[in-house]
Coordinates of C-alpha atoms and ligand atoms in Angstrom, one line a residue:
M193 CA 8.4 -44.7 44.8
I194 CA 11.5 -45.2 42.6
D195 CA 13.9 -42.2 42.9
I196 CA 14.5 -42.2 39.1
K197 CA 16.5 -39.0 39.1
N198 CA 19.2 -40.5 41.2
L199 CA 19.0 -44.1 39.9
T200 CA 22.0 -45.3 37.8
I201 CA 21.7 -47.9 35.1
E202 CA 24.0 -50.1 37.1
K203 CA 21.8 -50.0 40.2
A204 CA 18.6 -50.3 38.1
G205 CA 20.1 -53.3 36.4
E206 CA 20.7 -55.0 39.8
M207 CA 17.2 -54.2 40.9
L208 CA 15.8 -55.7 37.7
Q209 CA 17.9 -58.8 38.1
N210 CA 16.8 -59.4 41.7
G211 CA 13.2 -58.7 41.0
E212 CA 13.0 -55.5 43.2
V213 CA 11.5 -53.6 40.2
T214 CA 10.4 -54.4 36.7
S215 CA 11.1 -52.6 33.5
V216 CA 7.4 -51.7 33.4
D217 CA 7.8 -50.0 36.7
L218 CA 10.8 -48.0 35.5
V219 CA 9.2 -47.0 32.2
S220 CA 6.0 -46.0 34.0
V221 CA 7.9 -43.6 36.3
C222 CA 9.6 -42.1 33.3
L223 CA 6.3 -41.8 31.4
S224 CA 4.6 -40.1 34.4
N225 CA 7.5 -37.6 34.7
I226 CA 7.1 -36.9 30.9
E227 CA 3.4 -36.5 31.4
E228 CA 4.0 -34.0 34.2
K229 CA 6.8 -31.9 32.8
N230 CA 7.3 -32.3 29.0
K231 CA 4.7 -29.7 28.1
D232 CA 6.7 -27.1 29.9
L233 CA 10.3 -28.3 29.2
N234 CA 9.7 -29.5 25.6
I235 CA 12.2 -32.3 25.9
F236 CA 10.6 -35.1 23.8
L237 CA 9.3 -34.5 20.3
E238 CA 7.6 -37.9 20.4
V239 CA 7.1 -40.4 23.2
F240 CA 6.8 -43.9 21.7
S241 CA 3.3 -45.3 22.3
D242 CA 4.7 -48.9 22.6
A243 CA 7.2 -48.1 25.3
L244 CA 5.3 -50.2 27.9
E245 CA 5.0 -53.0 25.3
Q246 CA 8.8 -53.0 24.9
A247 CA 9.2 -53.0 28.7
K248 CA 6.9 -56.0 29.0
K249 CA 9.1 -57.9 26.5
A250 CA 12.2 -56.9 28.4
D251 CA 10.7 -58.2 31.6
E252 CA 10.1 -61.5 29.9
I253 CA 13.8 -61.7 28.9
I254 CA 15.0 -60.8 32.4
K255 CA 12.8 -63.5 33.9
T256 CA 14.6 -66.1 31.7
G257 CA 17.9 -64.9 33.1
K258 CA 19.2 -63.8 29.7
G259 CA 19.2 -60.1 30.3
G260 CA 22.2 -57.8 30.0
P261 CA 23.1 -54.5 31.5
L262 CA 20.7 -52.5 29.3
T263 CA 17.8 -54.9 29.3
G264 CA 14.7 -53.1 30.4
I265 CA 16.4 -49.7 30.7
P266 CA 14.4 -46.8 29.3
I267 CA 16.6 -44.8 26.9
A268 CA 16.0 -41.5 25.1
I269 CA 17.2 -41.1 21.5
K270 CA 18.2 -37.9 19.8
D271 CA 16.0 -37.1 16.9
N272 CA 18.7 -37.5 14.3
I273 CA 19.2 -41.3 14.8
L274 CA 17.1 -43.6 12.6
I275 CA 14.7 -46.1 14.1
S276 CA 13.0 -48.2 11.5
G277 CA 9.4 -47.3 10.9
R278 CA 9.5 -44.2 13.2
K279 CA 9.6 -40.6 12.4
V280 CA 13.0 -38.9 12.5
S281 CA 13.1 -35.1 11.8
A282 CA 16.5 -33.8 13.0
A283 CA 14.3 -31.1 14.6
S284 CA 13.7 -29.6 11.1
K285 CA 10.5 -28.7 9.2
M286 CA 12.3 -30.2 6.2
L287 CA 12.0 -33.8 7.7
E288 CA 8.9 -33.3 9.9
D289 CA 7.1 -36.1 8.2
Y290 CA 10.0 -38.3 7.3
T291 CA 9.9 -42.0 8.5
A292 CA 13.1 -44.0 8.8
S293 CA 13.4 -47.1 6.6
Y294 CA 16.1 -48.8 8.7
D295 CA 17.7 -49.0 12.1
A296 CA 20.9 -47.1 12.8
F297 CA 23.7 -49.4 13.9
V298 CA 23.5 -48.1 17.5
I299 CA 19.7 -48.7 17.5
K300 CA 20.3 -52.3 16.3
K301 CA 22.7 -52.8 19.2
L302 CA 20.3 -51.2 21.7
K303 CA 17.4 -53.4 20.6
E304 CA 19.6 -56.5 20.8
A305 CA 20.5 -55.5 24.3
G306 CA 16.8 -55.2 25.2
A307 CA 16.8 -51.5 26.0
V308 CA 13.5 -49.7 25.9
L309 CA 13.4 -46.9 23.4
I310 CA 11.2 -44.4 25.1
G311 CA 11.1 -41.5 22.6
R312 CA 12.9 -39.1 20.4
T313 CA 14.4 -35.9 21.9
N314 CA 14.6 -32.3 20.8
M315 CA 17.8 -30.9 19.4
D316 CA 19.2 -28.0 17.4
E317 CA 18.1 -28.3 13.8
F318 CA 20.4 -30.8 12.1
A319 CA 22.5 -30.7 15.2
M320 CA 23.7 -27.1 14.5
G321 CA 23.8 -25.2 17.7
S322 CA 24.9 -25.1 21.3
S323 CA 21.6 -24.5 23.1
T324 CA 18.7 -26.5 21.4
Q325 CA 17.3 -23.1 20.5
T326 CA 17.6 -23.7 16.7
S327 CA 15.0 -26.5 16.8
A328 CA 12.1 -25.9 14.4
F329 CA 9.9 -27.3 17.2
G330 CA 10.6 -24.8 20.1
V331 CA 13.4 -24.6 22.7
T332 CA 14.1 -27.1 25.3
K333 CA 14.4 -25.8 28.9
N334 CA 17.1 -26.9 31.3
P335 CA 15.4 -29.0 34.1
I336 CA 17.8 -27.7 36.7
D337 CA 16.8 -24.1 35.9
P338 CA 14.0 -23.7 33.3
S339 CA 15.0 -20.1 32.6
R340 CA 18.2 -21.5 31.1
V341 CA 19.2 -23.6 28.1
P342 CA 20.1 -27.3 28.5
G343 CA 23.0 -26.9 26.0
G344 CA 23.1 -28.4 22.6
S345 CA 22.8 -29.7 20.1
S346 CA 21.8 -32.9 22.1
G347 CA 19.9 -30.8 24.7
G348 CA 16.8 -32.9 24.7
S349 CA 18.7 -36.1 25.5
A350 CA 20.6 -34.5 28.3
A351 CA 17.5 -32.8 29.7
A352 CA 15.6 -36.2 29.5
L353 CA 18.2 -37.9 31.7
S354 CA 18.5 -34.9 34.1
A355 CA 14.7 -34.7 34.5
G356 CA 14.1 -38.4 35.2
M357 CA 12.3 -39.0 31.9
A358 CA 14.8 -41.8 31.0
L359 CA 17.6 -43.7 32.6
S360 CA 20.0 -43.4 29.8
A361 CA 20.3 -41.1 26.7
I362 CA 22.1 -41.0 23.4
G363 CA 23.2 -37.9 21.5
T364 CA 25.5 -37.0 18.7
E365 CA 28.7 -34.9 18.6
T366 CA 30.2 -32.9 15.7
C367 CA 31.8 -30.4 18.1
G368 CA 30.8 -30.8 21.7
S369 CA 27.1 -31.5 21.3
V370 CA 27.2 -34.2 24.0
R371 CA 29.9 -32.7 26.3
E372 CA 28.4 -29.3 26.4
P373 CA 24.8 -30.3 27.3
A374 CA 26.3 -32.8 29.8
A375 CA 28.1 -29.9 31.4
F376 CA 25.0 -27.7 31.5
C377 CA 22.8 -30.5 32.9
G378 CA 25.2 -32.0 35.5
L379 CA 25.9 -35.2 33.6
V380 CA 28.8 -37.2 32.2
G381 CA 29.2 -37.0 28.4
L382 CA 31.5 -39.2 26.4
K383 CA 32.7 -38.2 22.9
P384 CA 34.2 -41.5 21.5
T385 CA 37.2 -41.8 19.2
Y386 CA 36.3 -41.2 15.6
G387 CA 35.5 -44.7 14.3
A388 CA 34.8 -46.3 17.7
V389 CA 31.0 -46.1 17.1
S390 CA 29.4 -46.6 13.7
R391 CA 27.8 -43.5 12.2
S392 CA 25.5 -45.6 10.0
G393 CA 21.9 -44.4 10.5
I394 CA 22.5 -40.9 11.8
I395 CA 21.4 -37.9 9.8
A396 CA 24.9 -36.6 8.8
M397 CA 26.0 -33.1 9.7
G398 CA 29.8 -33.1 9.2
S399 CA 30.7 -36.7 8.3
S400 CA 34.4 -36.4 9.1
L401 CA 33.5 -35.1 12.6
D402 CA 30.2 -36.7 13.6
Q403 CA 30.0 -39.3 16.4
I404 CA 27.2 -41.0 18.3
A405 CA 27.8 -40.4 22.0
P406 CA 26.3 -41.5 25.3
F407 CA 25.3 -39.5 28.4
G408 CA 25.4 -41.0 31.9
K409 CA 24.6 -39.9 35.4
N410 CA 28.0 -41.2 36.2
V411 CA 31.0 -42.5 34.4
R412 CA 30.1 -46.2 34.7
D413 CA 26.7 -45.5 33.1
A414 CA 28.3 -43.9 30.1
E415 CA 30.8 -46.8 29.9
I416 CA 28.0 -49.4 29.9
V417 CA 26.3 -47.8 26.9
F418 CA 29.6 -47.2 25.1
E419 CA 30.5 -50.9 25.4
I420 CA 27.2 -51.9 23.8
I421 CA 27.2 -49.4 20.9
S422 CA 30.9 -49.5 19.9
G423 CA 32.5 -51.8 17.3
K424 CA 32.9 -52.5 13.6
D425 CA 30.0 -52.1 11.3
E426 CA 30.0 -53.1 7.7
M427 CA 27.9 -50.1 6.9
D428 CA 30.5 -47.6 8.1
S429 CA 34.0 -48.1 6.6
T430 CA 35.5 -45.7 9.2
S431 CA 34.3 -47.9 12.1
V432 CA 36.9 -50.2 13.7
N433 CA 36.7 -53.8 14.8
S434 CA 37.5 -53.6 18.5
I435 CA 38.8 -51.2 21.1
P436 CA 42.4 -52.2 21.9
E437 CA 43.1 -53.4 25.5
N438 CA 45.1 -50.4 26.5
F439 CA 43.9 -49.9 30.0
S440 CA 46.6 -49.2 32.6
S441 CA 45.9 -47.6 36.0
S442 CA 49.5 -46.2 35.9
K443 CA 48.4 -43.4 33.5
K444 CA 49.0 -40.4 35.7
T445 CA 50.3 -37.4 33.7
I446 CA 47.9 -34.7 32.9
G447 CA 48.8 -31.8 30.5
I448 CA 47.0 -28.4 30.8
P449 CA 47.1 -26.0 27.9
Y450 CA 46.6 -22.8 30.0
H451 CA 47.4 -20.6 27.0
L452 CA 44.1 -21.7 25.5
F453 CA 42.2 -20.2 28.4
E454 CA 43.1 -16.6 27.5
E455 CA 39.7 -15.4 26.4
G456 CA 36.3 -15.5 27.9
V457 CA 36.5 -18.2 30.6
D458 CA 34.0 -17.3 33.4
K459 CA 35.6 -16.5 36.8
E460 CA 33.8 -19.3 38.7
V461 CA 34.5 -21.8 35.9
M462 CA 38.2 -21.0 36.2
Q463 CA 38.1 -21.1 40.0
N464 CA 36.3 -24.5 39.9
F465 CA 38.8 -25.8 37.3
K466 CA 41.8 -24.8 39.5
E467 CA 40.2 -26.5 42.5
S468 CA 39.7 -29.7 40.4
V469 CA 43.4 -29.6 39.4
E470 CA 44.5 -29.3 43.1
K471 CA 42.4 -32.3 43.9
L472 CA 44.0 -34.3 41.2
K473 CA 47.4 -33.2 42.3
N474 CA 46.7 -34.2 45.9
N475 CA 45.7 -37.6 44.6
G476 CA 49.0 -38.5 42.9
Y477 CA 48.5 -37.1 39.4
K478 CA 51.3 -35.2 37.8
I479 CA 50.3 -31.9 36.3
V480 CA 52.3 -30.3 33.5
D481 CA 51.9 -27.2 31.5
I482 CA 51.6 -27.9 27.7
N483 CA 51.6 -25.8 24.7
L484 CA 49.2 -26.5 21.8
P485 CA 49.7 -23.7 19.3
Y486 CA 47.7 -25.3 16.5
C487 CA 44.8 -26.4 18.7
K488 CA 44.1 -22.7 19.2
Y489 CA 42.8 -22.7 15.6
S490 CA 40.5 -25.7 16.1
L491 CA 37.3 -23.7 16.2
A492 CA 38.3 -21.7 13.2
V493 CA 39.1 -24.9 11.3
Y494 CA 35.8 -26.4 12.5
Y495 CA 33.8 -23.5 11.1
I496 CA 35.3 -24.1 7.6
I497 CA 35.2 -27.9 7.4
M498 CA 31.9 -28.4 9.2
P499 CA 29.9 -26.0 6.9
A500 CA 31.6 -27.4 3.8
E501 CA 30.4 -30.9 4.8
V502 CA 27.0 -29.6 5.9
S503 CA 26.4 -28.0 2.5
T504 CA 27.3 -31.3 0.8
N505 CA 25.3 -33.6 3.2
L506 CA 22.2 -31.4 3.1
S507 CA 22.1 -31.1 -0.7
R508 CA 20.1 -34.3 -0.8
L509 CA 17.3 -32.5 1.0
D510 CA 16.0 -30.9 -2.2
G511 CA 12.2 -31.4 -2.0
V512 CA 12.4 -34.2 -4.7
R513 CA 14.4 -37.0 -3.1
Y514 CA 13.6 -36.4 0.5
G515 CA 11.7 -34.0 2.7
L516 CA 9.4 -31.2 2.4
Q517 CA 8.2 -30.4 -1.1
K518 CA 6.9 -27.0 -2.2
D519 CA 5.6 -26.6 -5.7
G520 CA 7.2 -24.4 -8.3
G521 CA 7.0 -23.7 -12.0
N522 CA 10.2 -25.7 -12.8
V523 CA 12.6 -27.9 -11.0
S524 CA 14.9 -25.0 -9.8
E525 CA 11.9 -23.3 -8.3
V526 CA 10.9 -26.6 -6.5
Y527 CA 14.4 -26.8 -5.0
K528 CA 14.4 -23.1 -4.0
N529 CA 10.9 -23.1 -2.6
S530 CA 11.3 -26.4 -0.7
R531 CA 14.7 -25.5 0.8
S532 CA 13.6 -21.9 1.7
A533 CA 10.6 -23.2 3.6
G534 CA 12.2 -26.3 5.1
F535 CA 15.4 -25.0 6.6
G536 CA 15.7 -22.6 9.5
P537 CA 18.1 -19.6 9.6
E538 CA 21.1 -21.3 11.3
T539 CA 21.0 -24.2 8.8
K540 CA 20.8 -21.7 5.9
R541 CA 23.7 -19.7 7.3
R542 CA 25.9 -22.8 7.4
I543 CA 24.8 -24.1 3.9
M544 CA 25.8 -20.7 2.5
L545 CA 29.1 -20.6 4.3
G546 CA 29.9 -24.1 3.2
T547 CA 29.0 -23.5 -0.4
Y548 CA 31.2 -20.4 -0.3
V549 CA 34.3 -22.1 1.1
L550 CA 34.0 -24.9 -1.4
S551 CA 33.4 -22.6 -4.4
H552 CA 35.9 -22.2 -7.2
G553 CA 38.5 -19.5 -6.3
Y554 CA 37.9 -19.8 -2.5
Y555 CA 38.5 -23.6 -2.1
D556 CA 42.3 -23.3 -1.7
A557 CA 42.2 -20.2 0.5
Y558 CA 39.7 -21.7 3.0
Y559 CA 38.8 -25.4 2.7
N560 CA 42.3 -26.6 1.6
K561 CA 44.0 -24.5 4.2
A562 CA 41.7 -25.7 7.0
W563 CA 42.5 -29.3 6.1
K564 CA 46.2 -28.5 6.4
V565 CA 45.7 -27.0 9.8
R566 CA 43.5 -29.9 10.8
H567 CA 46.4 -32.2 9.9
A568 CA 48.8 -30.1 12.0
I569 CA 46.3 -30.3 15.0
E570 CA 46.2 -34.1 14.6
M571 CA 50.0 -34.3 14.6
E572 CA 50.2 -31.8 17.6
L573 CA 47.9 -34.0 19.6
K574 CA 49.8 -37.2 18.6
N575 CA 53.0 -35.6 19.8
V576 CA 51.8 -34.2 23.0
F577 CA 50.3 -37.6 23.9
K578 CA 53.9 -38.9 23.9
E579 CA 54.5 -36.7 26.9
V580 CA 51.2 -36.7 28.8
D581 CA 48.4 -39.3 29.2
F582 CA 45.6 -36.8 29.3
I583 CA 44.8 -33.2 28.4
L584 CA 42.6 -31.4 30.8
T585 CA 40.4 -28.3 30.2
P586 CA 37.1 -26.9 31.4
T587 CA 34.3 -28.5 29.3
V588 CA 32.7 -25.1 28.4
P589 CA 34.0 -21.6 29.3
I590 CA 30.6 -20.6 30.8
P591 CA 27.8 -22.2 32.8
A592 CA 24.3 -22.7 31.3
F593 CA 23.0 -19.4 29.9
K594 CA 19.6 -17.8 29.8
L595 CA 17.0 -18.8 27.1
G596 CA 17.2 -16.3 24.3
E597 CA 20.7 -15.3 25.1
K598 CA 23.3 -15.4 22.2
L599 CA 20.7 -16.1 19.6
D600 CA 21.4 -12.9 17.7
D601 CA 25.2 -13.3 18.1
P602 CA 26.3 -16.5 16.3
V603 CA 30.0 -16.0 17.1
A604 CA 29.3 -15.8 20.8
M605 CA 27.4 -19.0 20.5
Y606 CA 30.2 -20.7 18.5
L607 CA 32.7 -19.8 21.3
C608 CA 30.9 -22.2 23.7
D609 CA 32.8 -24.9 21.7
I610 CA 36.2 -23.5 22.2
F611 CA 37.4 -26.5 24.3
S612 CA 35.3 -29.1 22.5
A613 CA 36.7 -28.5 19.0
P614 CA 40.2 -30.1 19.4
A615 CA 38.8 -33.6 20.2
N616 CA 36.5 -33.6 17.1
I617 CA 39.1 -32.0 14.8
G618 CA 41.7 -34.5 16.0
G619 CA 39.4 -37.5 16.2
V620 CA 40.4 -38.3 19.8
P621 CA 38.1 -39.3 22.7
A622 CA 37.1 -36.9 25.5
I623 CA 34.9 -37.1 28.5
A624 CA 33.0 -34.3 30.3
L625 CA 32.7 -34.8 34.1
P626 CA 30.6 -32.8 36.6
S627 CA 33.0 -30.9 38.8
G628 CA 30.7 -29.0 41.2
V629 CA 28.3 -26.0 41.0
N630 CA 28.7 -22.2 40.9
S631 CA 27.2 -19.7 43.2
L632 CA 23.8 -20.0 41.4
K633 CA 23.9 -23.8 41.9
L634 CA 24.5 -24.3 38.2
P635 CA 26.6 -27.4 37.2
L636 CA 30.2 -27.0 36.2
S637 CA 32.3 -29.5 34.3
I638 CA 35.8 -30.4 33.4
Q639 CA 36.9 -32.5 30.4
F640 CA 39.7 -35.0 29.8
M641 CA 41.0 -35.9 26.4
A642 CA 43.1 -39.0 25.6
P643 CA 44.8 -40.6 22.6
P644 CA 42.6 -42.4 20.0
F645 CA 40.9 -45.5 21.4
H646 CA 41.9 -44.8 25.0
E647 CA 38.3 -44.6 26.2
K648 CA 39.2 -47.0 29.0
D649 CA 41.7 -44.6 30.4
L650 CA 39.1 -41.9 30.4
F651 CA 36.7 -44.1 32.3
E652 CA 39.4 -44.9 34.8
I653 CA 40.4 -41.3 35.5
G654 CA 36.7 -40.3 35.4
K655 CA 35.8 -42.7 38.1
K656 CA 38.8 -41.6 40.2
F657 CA 37.7 -38.0 39.8
E658 CA 34.2 -39.0 41.0
E659 CA 35.7 -40.3 44.2
I660 CA 37.9 -37.3 45.0
K661 CA 35.8 -34.4 43.8
Ligands
LIG28 N1 27.8 -26.3 18.8 C1 28.3 -27.0 17.6 C2 27.8 -26.4 16.4 O1 26.9 -25.6 16.4 C3 28.0 -28.4 17.9 C4 27.5 -29.2 16.9 C5 27.5 -30.6 17.2 O2 28.3 -31.1 18.0 N2 26.5 -31.3 16.6 O3 28.2 -26.8 15.3

């Protein structure tokens, strides 16, 4: 029996190449895990009926010796990434019956690489949330402790990998939506530099913040997927041609902004973080205290800019052009009835907030000011990276919380992203790494940030941390 929960892509790739297993074997194990547990955990919104067909094709390619590192690997896709001819709902009633008319750039890349797309995973509605509880199709449970959330908004993709229902998984980030579920499910999560991976073909949330991002059981697995999905795409003018060759194993200085940890960091998270810092110190890394006064406002800036972009991006879902349509006596009523019925409460909250900060009379006070602070945060990060190679923080201030918790307190939910926000606001890459467990055996995690396009440095330090942790 294949131990799929502990099998990495790298190992599976070797086994496929030397004929020890076939893609059909790997996909069959994932499908039987889905069959056994998906009803309870609610991870997949749809399992693709042609997954085994795709696996057979991949096996043919492998036989000819033309396979690559992802050929035949079953991969779970977050339900806000377009796959031509398949449904894509962003876990919203608004798009429940919507079918994608083209492939997202990353999907094209994954198909070219011969990966097996196994299904689409549950998420917070339109990626708004930190727990996968705002999905219109029910909550996803954390496979490690089903009384808890898997994190969000890419909770379904993280849970699929953690539960052995796929060997790889893709999510999206606007502010921590891959790093946070990676932390709650004991996985690696990479948030690439803004522009490193094309956003063409994702259902936009906050366009100046959104990123497609891979999960991995280890750093190498996240790196393999990143290498395949990154690169310039004509359909996204913010994507870049290539990742510069910036790798150097001499990068050793780590800055820690302890002043950002003032509020609400769980005791065991803090203890684990300090132990991780000691291990890095004992292995030759230089640790320095840094001050990031503007980064303190990252989350506040995020909750102005993101809703503004949400209100604009979601205006196309009007019941006429796309999505659910509810009748009305005139066109305004059609808009109102369709949007009232199609959107859930969190989505409505953000549309209202975004419309407010963009409205005449408030634009300067909120939106414009937030952009100025965003620029100050970008400059602050740029400057600090002249002194240090990495910034280190816990990934999330708390471990996975109970289902139902924080649902009636949006601000408490928003605070989960306190350490995620600077990387999205500043456009820099960051990686979440498992760093141990707490007394309840729940996974804990630390995150490194690096200068733009220094993903290779993150992989290098991540692999080092895997060795010493
Ligand atoms: N928790 C964040 C939010 O609710 C994350 C969103 C995201 O990264 N997609 O906005």
